[in-house]
PDB file of C-alpha atoms in Angstrom:
ATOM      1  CA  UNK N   8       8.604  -2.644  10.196  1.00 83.00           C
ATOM      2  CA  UNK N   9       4.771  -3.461   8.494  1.00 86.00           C
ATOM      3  CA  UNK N  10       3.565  -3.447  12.069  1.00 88.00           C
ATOM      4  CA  UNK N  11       4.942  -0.405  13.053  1.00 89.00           C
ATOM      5  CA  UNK N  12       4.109   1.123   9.820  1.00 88.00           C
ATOM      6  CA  UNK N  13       0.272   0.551  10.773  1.00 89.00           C
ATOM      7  CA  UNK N  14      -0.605  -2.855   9.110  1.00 92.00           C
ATOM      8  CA  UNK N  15      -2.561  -4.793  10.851  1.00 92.00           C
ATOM      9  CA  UNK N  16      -1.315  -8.458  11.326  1.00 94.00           C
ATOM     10  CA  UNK N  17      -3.323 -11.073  10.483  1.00 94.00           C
ATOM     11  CA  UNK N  18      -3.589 -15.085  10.521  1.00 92.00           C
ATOM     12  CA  UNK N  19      -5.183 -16.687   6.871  1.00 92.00           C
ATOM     13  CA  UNK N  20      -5.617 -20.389   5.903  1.00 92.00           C
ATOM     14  CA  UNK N  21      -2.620 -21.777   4.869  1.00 90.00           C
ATOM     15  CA  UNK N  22      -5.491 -24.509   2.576  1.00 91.00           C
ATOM     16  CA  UNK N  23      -8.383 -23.216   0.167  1.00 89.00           C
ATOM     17  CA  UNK N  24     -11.174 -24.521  -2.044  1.00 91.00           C
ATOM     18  CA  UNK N  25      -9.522 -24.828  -5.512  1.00 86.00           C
ATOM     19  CA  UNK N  26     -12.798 -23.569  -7.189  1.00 87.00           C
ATOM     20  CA  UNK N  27     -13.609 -20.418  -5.116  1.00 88.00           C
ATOM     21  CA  UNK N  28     -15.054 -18.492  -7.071  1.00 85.00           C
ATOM     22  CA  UNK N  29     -12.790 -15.463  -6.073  1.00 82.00           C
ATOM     23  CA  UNK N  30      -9.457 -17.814  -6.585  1.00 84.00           C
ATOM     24  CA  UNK N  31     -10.395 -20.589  -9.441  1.00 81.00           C
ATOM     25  CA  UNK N  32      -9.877 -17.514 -11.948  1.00 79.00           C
ATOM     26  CA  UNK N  33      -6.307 -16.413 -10.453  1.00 77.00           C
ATOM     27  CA  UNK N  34      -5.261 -20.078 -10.117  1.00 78.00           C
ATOM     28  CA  UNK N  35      -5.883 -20.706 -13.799  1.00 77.00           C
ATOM     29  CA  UNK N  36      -4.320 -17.246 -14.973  1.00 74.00           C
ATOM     30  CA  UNK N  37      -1.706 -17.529 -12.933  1.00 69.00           C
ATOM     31  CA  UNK N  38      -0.552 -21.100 -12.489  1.00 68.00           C
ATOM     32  CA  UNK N  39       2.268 -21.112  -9.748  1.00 66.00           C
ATOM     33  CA  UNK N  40       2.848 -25.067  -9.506  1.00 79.00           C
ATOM     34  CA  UNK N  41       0.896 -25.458  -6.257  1.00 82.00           C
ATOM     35  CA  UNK N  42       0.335 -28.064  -3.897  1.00 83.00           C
ATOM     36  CA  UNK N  43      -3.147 -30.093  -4.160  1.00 85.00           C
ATOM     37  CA  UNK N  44      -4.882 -32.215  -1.285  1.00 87.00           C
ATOM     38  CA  UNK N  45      -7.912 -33.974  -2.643  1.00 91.00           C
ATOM     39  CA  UNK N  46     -10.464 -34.418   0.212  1.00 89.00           C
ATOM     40  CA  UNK N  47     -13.853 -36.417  -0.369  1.00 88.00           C
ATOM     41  CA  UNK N  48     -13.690 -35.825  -4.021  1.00 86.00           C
ATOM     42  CA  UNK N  49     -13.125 -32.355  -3.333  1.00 90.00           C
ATOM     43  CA  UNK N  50      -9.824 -30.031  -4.297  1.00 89.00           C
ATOM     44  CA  UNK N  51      -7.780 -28.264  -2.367  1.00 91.00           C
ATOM     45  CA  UNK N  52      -4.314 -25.620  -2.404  1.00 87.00           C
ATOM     46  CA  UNK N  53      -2.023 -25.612  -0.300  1.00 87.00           C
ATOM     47  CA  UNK N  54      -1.150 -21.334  -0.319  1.00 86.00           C
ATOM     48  CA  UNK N  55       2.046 -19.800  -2.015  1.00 83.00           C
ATOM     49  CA  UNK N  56       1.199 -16.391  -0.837  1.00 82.00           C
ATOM     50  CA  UNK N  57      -0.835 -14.450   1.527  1.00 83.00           C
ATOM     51  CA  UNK N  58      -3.069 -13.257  -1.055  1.00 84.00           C
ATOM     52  CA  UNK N  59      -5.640 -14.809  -0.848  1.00 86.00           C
ATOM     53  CA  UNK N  60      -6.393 -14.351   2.533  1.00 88.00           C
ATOM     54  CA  UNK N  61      -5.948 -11.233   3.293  1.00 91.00           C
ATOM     55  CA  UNK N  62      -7.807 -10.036  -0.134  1.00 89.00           C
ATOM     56  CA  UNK N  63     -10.594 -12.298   1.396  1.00 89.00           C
ATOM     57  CA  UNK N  64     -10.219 -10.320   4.459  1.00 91.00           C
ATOM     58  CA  UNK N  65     -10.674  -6.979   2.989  1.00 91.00           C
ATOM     59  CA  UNK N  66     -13.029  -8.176   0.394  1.00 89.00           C
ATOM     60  CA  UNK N  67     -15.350  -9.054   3.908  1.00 89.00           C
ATOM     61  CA  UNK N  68     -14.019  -5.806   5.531  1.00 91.00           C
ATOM     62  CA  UNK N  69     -16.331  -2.382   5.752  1.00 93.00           C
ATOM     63  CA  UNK N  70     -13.295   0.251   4.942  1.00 92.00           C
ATOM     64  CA  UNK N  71     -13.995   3.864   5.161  1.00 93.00           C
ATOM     65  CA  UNK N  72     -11.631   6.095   2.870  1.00 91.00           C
ATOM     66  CA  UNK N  73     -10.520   7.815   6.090  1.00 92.00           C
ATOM     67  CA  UNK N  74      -8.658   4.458   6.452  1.00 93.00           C
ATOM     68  CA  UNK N  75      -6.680   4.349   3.508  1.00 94.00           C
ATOM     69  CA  UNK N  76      -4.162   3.600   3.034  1.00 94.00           C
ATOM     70  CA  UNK N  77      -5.430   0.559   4.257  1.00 95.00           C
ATOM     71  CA  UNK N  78      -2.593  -2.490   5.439  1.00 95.00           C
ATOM     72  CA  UNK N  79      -2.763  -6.041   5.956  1.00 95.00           C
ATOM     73  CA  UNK N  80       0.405  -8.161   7.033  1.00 94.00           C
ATOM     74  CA  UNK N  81       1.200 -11.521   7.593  1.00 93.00           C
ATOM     75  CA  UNK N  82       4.427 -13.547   8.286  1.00 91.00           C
ATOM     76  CA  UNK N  83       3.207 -16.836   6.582  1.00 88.00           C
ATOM     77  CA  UNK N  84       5.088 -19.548   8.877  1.00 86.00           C
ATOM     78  CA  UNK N  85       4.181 -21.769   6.182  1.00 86.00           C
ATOM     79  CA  UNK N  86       3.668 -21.382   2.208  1.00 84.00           C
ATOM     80  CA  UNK N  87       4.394 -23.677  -0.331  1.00 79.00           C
ATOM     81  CA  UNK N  88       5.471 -23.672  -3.748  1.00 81.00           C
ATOM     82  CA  UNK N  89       5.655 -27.414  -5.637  1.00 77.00           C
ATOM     83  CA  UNK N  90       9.341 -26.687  -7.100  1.00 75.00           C
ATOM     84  CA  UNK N  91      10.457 -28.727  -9.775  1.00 73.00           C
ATOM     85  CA  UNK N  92      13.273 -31.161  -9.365  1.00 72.00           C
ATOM     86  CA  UNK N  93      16.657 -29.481  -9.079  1.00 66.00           C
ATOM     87  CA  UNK N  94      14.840 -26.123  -8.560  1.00 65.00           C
ATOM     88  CA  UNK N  95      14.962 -26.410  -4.404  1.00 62.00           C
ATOM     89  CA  UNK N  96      18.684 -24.559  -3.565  1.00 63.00           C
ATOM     90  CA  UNK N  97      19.786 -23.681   0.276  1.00 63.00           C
ATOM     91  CA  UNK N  98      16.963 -21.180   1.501  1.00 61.00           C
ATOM     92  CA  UNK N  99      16.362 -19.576  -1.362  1.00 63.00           C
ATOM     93  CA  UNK N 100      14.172 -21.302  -3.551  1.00 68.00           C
ATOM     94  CA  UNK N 101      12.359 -24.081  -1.204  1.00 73.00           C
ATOM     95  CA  UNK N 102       8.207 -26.231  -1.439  1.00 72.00           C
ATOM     96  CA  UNK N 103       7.753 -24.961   2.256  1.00 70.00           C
ATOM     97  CA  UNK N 104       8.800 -21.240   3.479  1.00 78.00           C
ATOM     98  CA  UNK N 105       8.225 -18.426   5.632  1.00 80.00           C
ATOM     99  CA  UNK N 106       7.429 -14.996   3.828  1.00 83.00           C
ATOM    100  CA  UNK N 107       6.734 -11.732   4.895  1.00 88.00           C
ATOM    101  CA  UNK N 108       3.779 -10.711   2.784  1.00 91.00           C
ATOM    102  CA  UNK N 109       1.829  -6.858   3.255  1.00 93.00           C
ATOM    103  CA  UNK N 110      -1.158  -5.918   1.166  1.00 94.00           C
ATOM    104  CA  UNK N 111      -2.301  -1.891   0.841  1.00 96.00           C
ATOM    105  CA  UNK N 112      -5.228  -0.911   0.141  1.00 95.00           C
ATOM    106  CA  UNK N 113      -5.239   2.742  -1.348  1.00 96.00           C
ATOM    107  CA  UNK N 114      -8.228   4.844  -3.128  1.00 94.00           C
ATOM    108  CA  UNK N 115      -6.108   5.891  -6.343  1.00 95.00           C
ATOM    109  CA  UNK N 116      -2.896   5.983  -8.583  1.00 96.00           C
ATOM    110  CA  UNK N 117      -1.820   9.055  -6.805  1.00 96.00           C
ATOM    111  CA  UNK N 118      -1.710   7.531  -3.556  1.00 97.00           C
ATOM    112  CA  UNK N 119      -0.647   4.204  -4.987  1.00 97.00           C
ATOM    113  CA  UNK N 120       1.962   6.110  -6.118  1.00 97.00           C
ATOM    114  CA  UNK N 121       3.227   7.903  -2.832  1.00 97.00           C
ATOM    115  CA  UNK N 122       2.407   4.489  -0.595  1.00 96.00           C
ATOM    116  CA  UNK N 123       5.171   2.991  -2.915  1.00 97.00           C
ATOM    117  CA  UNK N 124       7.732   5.538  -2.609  1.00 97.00           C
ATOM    118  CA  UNK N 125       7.134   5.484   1.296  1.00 96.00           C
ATOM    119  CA  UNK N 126       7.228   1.670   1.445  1.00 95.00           C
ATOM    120  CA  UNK N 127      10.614   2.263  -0.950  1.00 96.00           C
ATOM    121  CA  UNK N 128      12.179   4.066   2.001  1.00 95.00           C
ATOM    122  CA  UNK N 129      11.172   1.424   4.693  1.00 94.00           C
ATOM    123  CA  UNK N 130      12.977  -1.408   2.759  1.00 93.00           C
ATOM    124  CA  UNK N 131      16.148   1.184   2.287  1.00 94.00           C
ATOM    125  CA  UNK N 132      16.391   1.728   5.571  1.00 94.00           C
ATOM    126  CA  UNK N 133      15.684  -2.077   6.670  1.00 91.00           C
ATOM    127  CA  UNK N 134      18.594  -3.033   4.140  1.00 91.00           C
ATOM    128  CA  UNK N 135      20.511  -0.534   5.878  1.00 93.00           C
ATOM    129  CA  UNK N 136      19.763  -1.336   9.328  1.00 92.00           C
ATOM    130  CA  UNK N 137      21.062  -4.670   7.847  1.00 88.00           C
ATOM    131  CA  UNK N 138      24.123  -3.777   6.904  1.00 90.00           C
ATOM    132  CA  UNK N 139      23.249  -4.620   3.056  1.00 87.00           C
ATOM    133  CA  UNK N 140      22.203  -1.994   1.287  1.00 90.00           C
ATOM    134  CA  UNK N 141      25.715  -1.196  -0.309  1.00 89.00           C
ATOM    135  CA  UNK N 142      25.932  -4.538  -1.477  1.00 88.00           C
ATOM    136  CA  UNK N 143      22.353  -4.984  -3.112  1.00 89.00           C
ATOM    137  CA  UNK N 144      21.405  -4.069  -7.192  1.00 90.00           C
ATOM    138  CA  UNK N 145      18.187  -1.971  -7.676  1.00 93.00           C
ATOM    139  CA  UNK N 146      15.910  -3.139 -10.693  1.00 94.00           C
ATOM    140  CA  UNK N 147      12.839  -2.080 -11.965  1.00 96.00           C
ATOM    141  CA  UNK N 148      10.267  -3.079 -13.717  1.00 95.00           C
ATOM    142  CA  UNK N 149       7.908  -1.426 -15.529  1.00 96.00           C
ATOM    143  CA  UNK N 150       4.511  -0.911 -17.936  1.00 96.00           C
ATOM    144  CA  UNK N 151       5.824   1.233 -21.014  1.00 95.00           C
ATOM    145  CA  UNK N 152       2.948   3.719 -21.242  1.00 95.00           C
ATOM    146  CA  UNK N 153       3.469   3.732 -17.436  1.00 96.00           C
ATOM    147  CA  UNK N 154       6.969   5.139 -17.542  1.00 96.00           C
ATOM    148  CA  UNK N 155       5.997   7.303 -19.999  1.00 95.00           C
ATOM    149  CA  UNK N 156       3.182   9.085 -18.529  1.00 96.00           C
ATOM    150  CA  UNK N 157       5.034   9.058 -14.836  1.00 96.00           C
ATOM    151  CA  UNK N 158       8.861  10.340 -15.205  1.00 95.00           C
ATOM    152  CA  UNK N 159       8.370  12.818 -12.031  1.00 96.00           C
ATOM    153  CA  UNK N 160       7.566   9.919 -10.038  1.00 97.00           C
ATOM    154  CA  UNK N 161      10.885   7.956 -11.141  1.00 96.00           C
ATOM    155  CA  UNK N 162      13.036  10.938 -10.322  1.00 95.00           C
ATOM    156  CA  UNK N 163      11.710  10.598  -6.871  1.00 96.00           C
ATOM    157  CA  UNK N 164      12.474   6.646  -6.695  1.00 96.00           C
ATOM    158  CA  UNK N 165      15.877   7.702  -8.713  1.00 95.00           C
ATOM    159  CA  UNK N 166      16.735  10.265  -5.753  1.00 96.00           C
ATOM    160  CA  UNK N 167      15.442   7.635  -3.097  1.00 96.00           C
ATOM    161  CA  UNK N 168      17.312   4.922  -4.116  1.00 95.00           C
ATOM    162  CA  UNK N 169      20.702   6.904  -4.599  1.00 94.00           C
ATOM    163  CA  UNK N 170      22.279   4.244  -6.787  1.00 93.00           C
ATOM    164  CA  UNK N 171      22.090   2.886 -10.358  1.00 94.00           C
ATOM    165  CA  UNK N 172      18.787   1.102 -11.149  1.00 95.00           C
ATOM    166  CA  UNK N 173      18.215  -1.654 -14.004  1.00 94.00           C
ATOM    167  CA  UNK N 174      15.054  -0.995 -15.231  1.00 95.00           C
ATOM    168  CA  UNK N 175      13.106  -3.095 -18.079  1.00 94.00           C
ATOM    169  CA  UNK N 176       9.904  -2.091 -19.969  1.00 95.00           C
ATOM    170  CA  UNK N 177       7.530  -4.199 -20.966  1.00 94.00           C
ATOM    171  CA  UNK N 178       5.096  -3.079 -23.892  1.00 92.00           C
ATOM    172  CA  UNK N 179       2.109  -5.229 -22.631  1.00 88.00           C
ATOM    173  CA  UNK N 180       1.236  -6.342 -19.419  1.00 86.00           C
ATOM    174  CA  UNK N 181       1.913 -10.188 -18.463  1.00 82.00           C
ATOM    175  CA  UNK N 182       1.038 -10.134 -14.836  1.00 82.00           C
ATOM    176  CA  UNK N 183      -1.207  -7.926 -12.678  1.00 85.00           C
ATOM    177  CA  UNK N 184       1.550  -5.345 -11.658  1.00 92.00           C
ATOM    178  CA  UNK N 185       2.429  -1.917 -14.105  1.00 95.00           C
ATOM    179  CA  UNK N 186       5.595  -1.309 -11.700  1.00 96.00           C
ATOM    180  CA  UNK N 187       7.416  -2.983  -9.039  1.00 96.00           C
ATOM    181  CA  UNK N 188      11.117  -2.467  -7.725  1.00 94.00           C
ATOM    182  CA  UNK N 189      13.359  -5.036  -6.433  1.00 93.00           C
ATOM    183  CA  UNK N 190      16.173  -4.993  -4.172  1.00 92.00           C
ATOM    184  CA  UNK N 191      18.714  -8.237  -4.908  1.00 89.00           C
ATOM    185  CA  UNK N 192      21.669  -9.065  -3.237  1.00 84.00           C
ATOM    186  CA  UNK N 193      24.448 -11.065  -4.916  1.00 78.00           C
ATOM    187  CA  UNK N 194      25.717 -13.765  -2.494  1.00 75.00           C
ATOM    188  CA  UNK N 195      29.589 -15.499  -2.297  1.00 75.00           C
ATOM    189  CA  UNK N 196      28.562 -17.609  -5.383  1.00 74.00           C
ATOM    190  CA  UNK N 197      26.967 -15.402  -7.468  1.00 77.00           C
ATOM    191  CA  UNK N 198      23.492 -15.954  -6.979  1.00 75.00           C
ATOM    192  CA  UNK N 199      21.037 -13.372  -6.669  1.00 75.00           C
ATOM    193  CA  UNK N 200      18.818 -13.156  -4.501  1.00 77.00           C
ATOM    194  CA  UNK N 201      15.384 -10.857  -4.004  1.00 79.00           C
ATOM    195  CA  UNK N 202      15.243  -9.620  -0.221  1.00 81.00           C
ATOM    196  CA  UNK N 203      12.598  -6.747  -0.934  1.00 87.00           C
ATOM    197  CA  UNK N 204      10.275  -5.686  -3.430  1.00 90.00           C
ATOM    198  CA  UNK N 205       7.089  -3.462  -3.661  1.00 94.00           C
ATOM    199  CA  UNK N 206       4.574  -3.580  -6.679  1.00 94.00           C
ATOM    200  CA  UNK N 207       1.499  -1.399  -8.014  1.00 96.00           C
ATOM    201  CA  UNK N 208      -1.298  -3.879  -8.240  1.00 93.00           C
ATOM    202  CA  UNK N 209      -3.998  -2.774 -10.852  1.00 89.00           C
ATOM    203  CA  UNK N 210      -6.367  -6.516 -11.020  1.00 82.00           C
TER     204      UNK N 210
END
């Protein structure tokens, strides 16, 4: 689906210096219990995400605004998350996975805006190509002032999404996102389960 969207695929280091300058900062903010390889007195992460690749990537990339919006995808065969004890459950929640991980580069909140809604119809129409979509919950989550100021462009997801949609608003920002949707799927035992989500990056 990325692919044939127009990302372009890509291949990043699954292993990174641990005081990049570009990635000590996010590490600290963001702690995410990663893996650590010390090699010759020097640190090491083993990745979670694909972030920090392809951001490298694009960071290194000359991008003309004629190419935005601008996509990077990976399927990262390998990413790794140091779960706590008890934590690791079925395929879920596991220390080595394989995610699907896209990146879009856009020029501004408008296009942010309708890159989201359009990337909101791909994962509706992978669920349903799936065979899940009537059994998935909708949840959203979202900046306050960001709601506030942007109620057209929730009518659109509302009329997109075609089903009820849990929504919680946050007053201050804890992460790097303003808005992000998810699409879970409850399982035989109850468990929930994200299979898509898309988010509005602003850091």
């Amino acid at each position: 689906y990325c692919i044939k969207d127009g990302a372009h695929e890509v291949e990043t280091p699954i292993m990174y210096d641990y005081h990049h300058p570009s990635l000590l900062k996010y590490l600290n903010r963001f702690p995410a219990r990663q893996y650590t390889v010390l090699s010759d007195q020097k640190r090491f992460f083993l990745r979670f995400a694909a972030c920090f690749g392809q951001f490298l990537i694009a960071h290194d990339s000359l991008i003309s605004y004629r190419q935005l919006p601008f996509k990077l995808y990976e399927l990262t065969r390998y990413s790794f998350r140091r779960e706590q004890s008890g934590e690791v459950k079925g395929l879920k929640r596991l220390r080595a996975f394989t995610m699907p991980d896209m990146h879009t580069i856009v020029k501004d909140m408008d296009q942010a805006k309708r890159e989201f809604l359009h990337q909101l119809e791909l994962s509706k129409e992978l669920m349903q190509e799936l065979d899940l979509y009537d059994s998935i919950e909708i949840a959203l989550r979202i900046e306050e002032n960001f709601y506030k100021e942007n109620m057209q462009f929730y009518n659109e997801i509302r009329k997109i999404v075609e089903k009820p949609i849990l929504v919680e608003l946050f007053d201050k920002r804890y992460a790097y996102f303003i808005t992000k949707f998810e699409f879970n799927f409850i399982d035989s035992k109850d468990k929930a389960a994200a299979l898509s989500t898309v988010q509005i990056d602003i850091e």
